[in-house]
Amino acid sequence: MNKVLSKDELAALTMAERLRLIEQIWDSLETRDETMPLPDWQVPILDARVAEHARDPGGPWTEVEADLWARLRK
């Protein structure tokens, strides 16, 4: 790592500069061959979600999107 920016240095950056920095960090994650292990508590949650999707995969995106918007409006 070349440099660590302090909180004040980060705050002094423009919004565009901070977004570019975030983008560079995000892009660098794609090039690594590392994986992050799941915490034990997440495994049953993901298993349940996969099982629910297998039982009911949902409908076309237009219907799913409409349902999501309807829930947000409540």
Coordinates of C-alpha atoms in Angstrom, one line a residue:
M1 CA 0.0 0.0 0.0
N2 CA 1.4 3.3 -1.0
K3 CA -0.4 5.7 1.3
V4 CA -3.1 5.8 3.9
L5 CA -5.2 8.9 3.9
S6 CA -6.2 10.5 7.2
K7 CA -9.8 11.3 7.9
D8 CA -9.1 15.0 7.3
E9 CA -7.4 14.2 4.0
L10 CA -10.3 12.2 2.9
A11 CA -12.7 14.9 3.9
A12 CA -10.7 17.4 1.9
L13 CA -11.2 15.4 -1.3
T14 CA -14.1 16.5 -3.6
M15 CA -17.0 14.1 -4.0
A16 CA -15.7 13.1 -7.5
E17 CA -12.2 12.4 -6.1
R18 CA -13.7 10.2 -3.3
L19 CA -15.9 8.3 -5.8
R20 CA -12.9 7.7 -8.0
L21 CA -11.0 6.4 -5.0
I22 CA -13.9 4.1 -4.1
E23 CA -14.0 2.9 -7.7
Q24 CA -10.3 2.1 -7.7
I25 CA -10.6 0.2 -4.5
W26 CA -13.6 -1.7 -5.8
D27 CA -11.9 -2.6 -9.1
S28 CA -8.8 -3.8 -7.2
L29 CA -10.9 -6.3 -5.3
E30 CA -11.8 -8.0 -8.6
T31 CA -8.2 -8.8 -9.4
R32 CA -7.5 -10.6 -6.2
D33 CA -7.9 -14.4 -5.9
E34 CA -9.0 -14.2 -2.3
T35 CA -12.3 -15.2 -0.8
M36 CA -13.8 -14.2 2.4
P37 CA -15.3 -17.0 4.5
L38 CA -18.9 -16.8 5.6
P39 CA -19.5 -16.4 9.2
D40 CA -21.2 -19.4 10.7
W41 CA -24.4 -17.5 11.4
Q42 CA -24.9 -16.6 7.7
V43 CA -24.8 -20.2 6.4
P44 CA -28.4 -21.2 7.6
I45 CA -29.8 -17.9 6.4
L46 CA -28.3 -18.4 2.9
D47 CA -29.4 -22.0 2.9
A48 CA -33.0 -20.9 3.7
R49 CA -33.0 -18.3 1.0
V50 CA -31.7 -20.8 -1.6
A51 CA -34.4 -23.3 -0.6
E52 CA -37.1 -20.6 -0.7
H53 CA -35.9 -19.6 -4.2
A54 CA -36.0 -23.2 -5.3
R55 CA -39.7 -23.5 -4.0
D56 CA -40.7 -20.1 -5.5
P57 CA -38.2 -18.6 -8.0
G58 CA -40.5 -15.5 -8.4
G59 CA -41.8 -14.2 -11.6
P60 CA -40.6 -12.0 -14.5
W61 CA -38.5 -9.0 -13.5
T62 CA -41.3 -6.6 -14.3
E63 CA -43.5 -8.3 -11.7
V64 CA -40.8 -8.5 -9.1
E65 CA -39.9 -4.8 -9.6
A66 CA -43.6 -3.8 -9.4
D67 CA -44.0 -5.7 -6.2
L68 CA -40.8 -4.1 -4.7
W69 CA -42.1 -0.6 -5.6
A70 CA -45.5 -1.4 -4.1
R71 CA -43.8 -2.5 -0.8
L72 CA -41.8 0.7 -0.7
R73 CA -44.8 2.9 -1.1
K74 CA -46.6 1.3 1.9

